[in-house]
């Protein structure tokens, strides 16, 4: 059930990202060159709604629909790895001229350079898990 709901939300998210023109290379280029604020405004709106929404859910002691667990989290200070990861993410986005969120949709649209984006994402995930396993072994 959880996987089906996650797949449905993923499909809706992919559609929304495409509809919002986050898959349009020209729109991305104009955004990255600071010529068009449209995508920045879209992202800022999403962040603002999410920020207010999750805090409201936590204040109301809401529970997750699928698991029933309370909506809560802890915060921690950003670490060096977060800054490095964000920088790599931004550089990769600019170099590939491709938003990494709707990669499958880009492939379906025939945007071949999204293959390199997929390779970068998979490579980054593999490096993360390899480093995390190494840290866990050295801690033992």
PDB file of N, CA, C and O in Angstrom, residues 26-71:
ATOM      1  N   UNK A  26      15.456  25.615 -21.906  1.00  0.00           N
ATOM      2  CA  UNK A  26      15.554  27.067 -22.109  1.00  0.00           C
ATOM      3  C   UNK A  26      15.149  27.823 -20.845  1.00  0.00           C
ATOM      4  O   UNK A  26      15.780  28.810 -20.471  1.00  0.00           O
ATOM      5  N   UNK A  27      14.097  27.342 -20.184  1.00  0.00           N
ATOM      6  CA  UNK A  27      13.641  27.977 -18.944  1.00  0.00           C
ATOM      7  C   UNK A  27      14.710  27.831 -17.851  1.00  0.00           C
ATOM      8  O   UNK A  27      14.996  28.753 -17.109  1.00  0.00           O
ATOM      9  N   UNK A  28      15.330  26.631 -17.779  1.00  0.00           N
ATOM     10  CA  UNK A  28      16.393  26.408 -16.803  1.00  0.00           C
ATOM     11  C   UNK A  28      17.594  27.304 -17.067  1.00  0.00           C
ATOM     12  O   UNK A  28      18.167  27.888 -16.143  1.00  0.00           O
ATOM     13  N   UNK A  29      17.982  27.408 -18.312  1.00  0.00           N
ATOM     14  CA  UNK A  29      19.134  28.237 -18.668  1.00  0.00           C
ATOM     15  C   UNK A  29      18.885  29.689 -18.293  1.00  0.00           C
ATOM     16  O   UNK A  29      19.744  30.352 -17.720  1.00  0.00           O
ATOM     17  N   UNK A  30      17.693  30.173 -18.592  1.00  0.00           N
ATOM     18  CA  UNK A  30      17.359  31.566 -18.252  1.00  0.00           C
ATOM     19  C   UNK A  30      17.364  31.774 -16.739  1.00  0.00           C
ATOM     20  O   UNK A  30      17.784  32.813 -16.248  1.00  0.00           O
ATOM     21  N   UNK A  31      16.917  30.765 -16.007  1.00  0.00           N
ATOM     22  CA  UNK A  31      16.928  30.855 -14.552  1.00  0.00           C
ATOM     23  C   UNK A  31      18.361  30.890 -14.029  1.00  0.00           C
ATOM     24  O   UNK A  31      18.718  31.742 -13.206  1.00  0.00           O
ATOM     25  N   UNK A  32      19.198  29.971 -14.505  1.00  0.00           N
ATOM     26  CA  UNK A  32      20.571  29.890 -14.018  1.00  0.00           C
ATOM     27  C   UNK A  32      21.398  31.111 -14.401  1.00  0.00           C
ATOM     28  O   UNK A  32      22.355  31.459 -13.707  1.00  0.00           O
ATOM     29  N   UNK A  33      21.027  31.765 -15.488  1.00  0.00           N
ATOM     30  CA  UNK A  33      21.705  33.002 -15.882  1.00  0.00           C
ATOM     31  C   UNK A  33      21.097  34.237 -15.214  1.00  0.00           C
ATOM     32  O   UNK A  33      21.495  35.359 -15.512  1.00  0.00           O
ATOM     33  N   UNK A  34      20.140  33.993 -14.314  1.00  0.00           N
ATOM     34  CA  UNK A  34      19.452  35.057 -13.560  1.00  0.00           C
ATOM     35  C   UNK A  34      18.715  36.043 -14.461  1.00  0.00           C
ATOM     36  O   UNK A  34      18.596  37.224 -14.154  1.00  0.00           O
ATOM     37  N   UNK A  35      18.184  35.538 -15.556  1.00  0.00           N
ATOM     38  CA  UNK A  35      17.420  36.376 -16.483  1.00  0.00           C
ATOM     39  C   UNK A  35      15.915  36.243 -16.296  1.00  0.00           C
ATOM     40  O   UNK A  35      15.166  37.096 -16.756  1.00  0.00           O
ATOM     41  N   UNK A  36      15.483  35.138 -15.682  1.00  0.00           N
ATOM     42  CA  UNK A  36      14.054  34.875 -15.537  1.00  0.00           C
ATOM     43  C   UNK A  36      13.791  34.340 -14.133  1.00  0.00           C
ATOM     44  O   UNK A  36      14.266  33.264 -13.779  1.00  0.00           O
ATOM     45  N   UNK A  37      13.016  35.051 -13.316  1.00  0.00           N
ATOM     46  CA  UNK A  37      12.781  34.614 -11.939  1.00  0.00           C
ATOM     47  C   UNK A  37      11.678  33.562 -11.794  1.00  0.00           C
ATOM     48  O   UNK A  37      11.418  33.105 -10.685  1.00  0.00           O
ATOM     49  N   UNK A  38      11.036  33.155 -12.878  1.00  0.00           N
ATOM     50  CA  UNK A  38       9.867  32.273 -12.800  1.00  0.00           C
ATOM     51  C   UNK A  38      10.116  31.017 -11.966  1.00  0.00           C
ATOM     52  O   UNK A  38       9.358  30.719 -11.038  1.00  0.00           O
ATOM     53  N   UNK A  39      11.174  30.252 -12.267  1.00  0.00           N
ATOM     54  CA  UNK A  39      11.427  29.005 -11.551  1.00  0.00           C
ATOM     55  C   UNK A  39      11.820  29.275 -10.098  1.00  0.00           C
ATOM     56  O   UNK A  39      11.456  28.507  -9.200  1.00  0.00           O
ATOM     57  N   UNK A  40      12.564  30.355  -9.852  1.00  0.00           N
ATOM     58  CA  UNK A  40      12.892  30.705  -8.468  1.00  0.00           C
ATOM     59  C   UNK A  40      11.622  31.012  -7.684  1.00  0.00           C
ATOM     60  O   UNK A  40      11.485  30.612  -6.527  1.00  0.00           O
ATOM     61  N   UNK A  41      10.700  31.721  -8.299  1.00  0.00           N
ATOM     62  CA  UNK A  41       9.440  32.042  -7.622  1.00  0.00           C
ATOM     63  C   UNK A  41       8.618  30.778  -7.375  1.00  0.00           C
ATOM     64  O   UNK A  41       7.984  30.641  -6.318  1.00  0.00           O
ATOM     65  N   UNK A  42       8.621  29.863  -8.330  1.00  0.00           N
ATOM     66  CA  UNK A  42       7.909  28.594  -8.144  1.00  0.00           C
ATOM     67  C   UNK A  42       8.509  27.817  -6.965  1.00  0.00           C
ATOM     68  O   UNK A  42       7.780  27.292  -6.118  1.00  0.00           O
ATOM     69  N   UNK A  43       9.847  27.736  -6.921  1.00  0.00           N
ATOM     70  CA  UNK A  43      10.500  27.012  -5.828  1.00  0.00           C
ATOM     71  C   UNK A  43      10.234  27.691  -4.489  1.00  0.00           C
ATOM     72  O   UNK A  43       9.947  27.019  -3.492  1.00  0.00           O
ATOM     73  N   UNK A  44      10.335  29.008  -4.455  1.00  0.00           N
ATOM     74  CA  UNK A  44      10.108  29.743  -3.210  1.00  0.00           C
ATOM     75  C   UNK A  44       8.678  29.549  -2.716  1.00  0.00           C
ATOM     76  O   UNK A  44       8.447  29.386  -1.511  1.00  0.00           O
ATOM     77  N   UNK A  45       7.724  29.539  -3.629  1.00  0.00           N
ATOM     78  CA  UNK A  45       6.330  29.311  -3.251  1.00  0.00           C
ATOM     79  C   UNK A  45       6.158  27.914  -2.656  1.00  0.00           C
ATOM     80  O   UNK A  45       5.497  27.747  -1.617  1.00  0.00           O
ATOM     81  N   UNK A  46       6.753  26.914  -3.286  1.00  0.00           N
ATOM     82  CA  UNK A  46       6.659  25.543  -2.781  1.00  0.00           C
ATOM     83  C   UNK A  46       7.300  25.417  -1.405  1.00  0.00           C
ATOM     84  O   UNK A  46       6.743  24.777  -0.504  1.00  0.00           O
ATOM     85  N   UNK A  47       8.457  26.032  -1.225  1.00  0.00           N
ATOM     86  CA  UNK A  47       9.136  25.980   0.073  1.00  0.00           C
ATOM     87  C   UNK A  47       8.296  26.669   1.141  1.00  0.00           C
ATOM     88  O   UNK A  47       8.134  26.150   2.255  1.00  0.00           O
ATOM     89  N   UNK A  48       7.743  27.822   0.829  1.00  0.00           N
ATOM     90  CA  UNK A  48       6.928  28.553   1.802  1.00  0.00           C
ATOM     91  C   UNK A  48       5.687  27.754   2.204  1.00  0.00           C
ATOM     92  O   UNK A  48       5.369  27.644   3.402  1.00  0.00           O
ATOM     93  N   UNK A  49       5.009  27.176   1.232  1.00  0.00           N
ATOM     94  CA  UNK A  49       3.809  26.383   1.541  1.00  0.00           C
ATOM     95  C   UNK A  49       4.190  25.157   2.367  1.00  0.00           C
ATOM     96  O   UNK A  49       3.521  24.821   3.350  1.00  0.00           O
ATOM     97  N   UNK A  50       5.264  24.470   1.980  1.00  0.00           N
ATOM     98  CA  UNK A  50       5.710  23.306   2.736  1.00  0.00           C
ATOM     99  C   UNK A  50       6.139  23.670   4.151  1.00  0.00           C
ATOM    100  O   UNK A  50       5.803  22.976   5.118  1.00  0.00           O
ATOM    101  N   UNK A  51       6.852  24.781   4.291  1.00  0.00           N
ATOM    102  CA  UNK A  51       7.321  25.236   5.601  1.00  0.00           C
ATOM    103  C   UNK A  51       6.148  25.472   6.542  1.00  0.00           C
ATOM    104  O   UNK A  51       6.114  24.972   7.668  1.00  0.00           O
ATOM    105  N   UNK A  52       5.176  26.232   6.073  1.00  0.00           N
ATOM    106  CA  UNK A  52       4.000  26.536   6.897  1.00  0.00           C
ATOM    107  C   UNK A  52       3.179  25.262   7.135  1.00  0.00           C
ATOM    108  O   UNK A  52       2.737  25.002   8.259  1.00  0.00           O
ATOM    109  N   UNK A  53       3.008  24.461   6.099  1.00  0.00           N
ATOM    110  CA  UNK A  53       2.175  23.270   6.201  1.00  0.00           C
ATOM    111  C   UNK A  53       2.675  22.257   7.213  1.00  0.00           C
ATOM    112  O   UNK A  53       1.908  21.788   8.056  1.00  0.00           O
ATOM    113  N   UNK A  54       3.960  21.913   7.170  1.00  0.00           N
ATOM    114  CA  UNK A  54       4.461  20.896   8.097  1.00  0.00           C
ATOM    115  C   UNK A  54       4.487  21.419   9.530  1.00  0.00           C
ATOM    116  O   UNK A  54       4.254  20.662  10.479  1.00  0.00           O
ATOM    117  N   UNK A  55       4.748  22.692   9.693  1.00  0.00           N
ATOM    118  CA  UNK A  55       4.715  23.248  11.050  1.00  0.00           C
ATOM    119  C   UNK A  55       3.294  23.275  11.601  1.00  0.00           C
ATOM    120  O   UNK A  55       3.076  23.020  12.785  1.00  0.00           O
ATOM    121  N   UNK A  56       2.344  23.554  10.757  1.00  0.00           N
ATOM    122  CA  UNK A  56       0.950  23.528  11.175  1.00  0.00           C
ATOM    123  C   UNK A  56       0.530  22.099  11.543  1.00  0.00           C
ATOM    124  O   UNK A  56      -0.114  21.876  12.569  1.00  0.00           O
ATOM    125  N   UNK A  57       0.938  21.124  10.735  1.00  0.00           N
ATOM    126  CA  UNK A  57       0.631  19.729  11.040  1.00  0.00           C
ATOM    127  C   UNK A  57       1.261  19.297  12.365  1.00  0.00           C
ATOM    128  O   UNK A  57       0.631  18.600  13.162  1.00  0.00           O
ATOM    129  N   UNK A  58       2.499  19.719  12.598  1.00  0.00           N
ATOM    130  CA  UNK A  58       3.161  19.351  13.858  1.00  0.00           C
ATOM    131  C   UNK A  58       2.460  20.017  15.042  1.00  0.00           C
ATOM    132  O   UNK A  58       2.237  19.389  16.067  1.00  0.00           O
ATOM    133  N   UNK A  59       2.096  21.275  14.909  1.00  0.00           N
ATOM    134  CA  UNK A  59       1.426  21.995  15.999  1.00  0.00           C
ATOM    135  C   UNK A  59       0.068  21.372  16.330  1.00  0.00           C
ATOM    136  O   UNK A  59      -0.355  21.349  17.478  1.00  0.00           O
ATOM    137  N   UNK A  60      -0.615  20.855  15.289  1.00  0.00           N
ATOM    138  CA  UNK A  60      -1.921  20.231  15.497  1.00  0.00           C
ATOM    139  C   UNK A  60      -1.805  18.769  15.924  1.00  0.00           C
ATOM    140  O   UNK A  60      -2.811  18.076  16.056  1.00  0.00           O
ATOM    141  N   UNK A  61      -0.569  18.290  16.128  1.00  0.00           N
ATOM    142  CA  UNK A  61      -0.298  16.905  16.525  1.00  0.00           C
ATOM    143  C   UNK A  61      -0.903  15.908  15.531  1.00  0.00           C
ATOM    144  O   UNK A  61      -1.470  14.887  15.919  1.00  0.00           O
ATOM    145  N   UNK A  62      -0.766  16.222  14.266  1.00  0.00           N
ATOM    146  CA  UNK A  62      -1.298  15.348  13.216  1.00  0.00           C
ATOM    147  C   UNK A  62      -0.458  14.080  13.113  1.00  0.00           C
ATOM    148  O   UNK A  62       0.695  14.029  13.552  1.00  0.00           O
ATOM    149  N   UNK A  63      -1.052  13.079  12.521  1.00  0.00           N
ATOM    150  CA  UNK A  63      -0.360  11.803  12.309  1.00  0.00           C
ATOM    151  C   UNK A  63      -0.305  11.519  10.808  1.00  0.00           C
ATOM    152  O   UNK A  63      -1.180  11.932  10.059  1.00  0.00           O
ATOM    153  N   UNK A  64       0.727  10.802  10.408  1.00  0.00           N
ATOM    154  CA  UNK A  64       0.885  10.423   9.008  1.00  0.00           C
ATOM    155  C   UNK A  64      -0.276   9.533   8.584  1.00  0.00           C
ATOM    156  O   UNK A  64      -0.708   8.657   9.349  1.00  0.00           O
ATOM    157  N   UNK A  65      -0.781   9.747   7.396  1.00  0.00           N
ATOM    158  CA  UNK A  65      -1.949   9.007   6.924  1.00  0.00           C
ATOM    159  C   UNK A  65      -1.686   7.510   6.775  1.00  0.00           C
ATOM    160  O   UNK A  65      -2.536   6.686   7.094  1.00  0.00           O
ATOM    161  N   UNK A  66      -0.531   7.152   6.271  1.00  0.00           N
ATOM    162  CA  UNK A  66      -0.257   5.741   5.998  1.00  0.00           C
ATOM    163  C   UNK A  66       0.258   4.973   7.205  1.00  0.00           C
ATOM    164  O   UNK A  66      -0.106   3.822   7.408  1.00  0.00           O
ATOM    165  N   UNK A  67       1.118   5.601   8.000  1.00  0.00           N
ATOM    166  CA  UNK A  67       1.747   4.875   9.104  1.00  0.00           C
ATOM    167  C   UNK A  67       1.127   5.185  10.455  1.00  0.00           C
ATOM    168  O   UNK A  67       1.299   4.415  11.401  1.00  0.00           O
ATOM    169  N   UNK A  68       0.461   6.319  10.567  1.00  0.00           N
ATOM    170  CA  UNK A  68      -0.121   6.708  11.846  1.00  0.00           C
ATOM    171  C   UNK A  68       0.887   7.280  12.819  1.00  0.00           C
ATOM    172  O   UNK A  68       0.543   7.631  13.945  1.00  0.00           O
ATOM    173  N   UNK A  69       2.137   7.406  12.403  1.00  0.00           N
ATOM    174  CA  UNK A  69       3.155   7.954  13.300  1.00  0.00           C
ATOM    175  C   UNK A  69       3.002   9.480  13.385  1.00  0.00           C
ATOM    176  O   UNK A  69       2.577  10.124  12.429  1.00  0.00           O
ATOM    177  N   UNK A  70       3.364  10.049  14.526  1.00  0.00           N
ATOM    178  CA  UNK A  70       3.236  11.501  14.679  1.00  0.00           C
ATOM    179  C   UNK A  70       4.158  12.238  13.709  1.00  0.00           C
ATOM    180  O   UNK A  70       5.262  11.773  13.424  1.00  0.00           O
ATOM    181  N   UNK A  71       3.710  13.367  13.226  1.00  0.00           N
ATOM    182  CA  UNK A  71       4.536  14.200  12.346  1.00  0.00           C
ATOM    183  C   UNK A  71       5.422  15.040  13.244  1.00  0.00           C
ATOM    184  O   UNK A  71       4.950  15.937  13.946  1.00  0.00           O
TER     185      UNK A  71
END
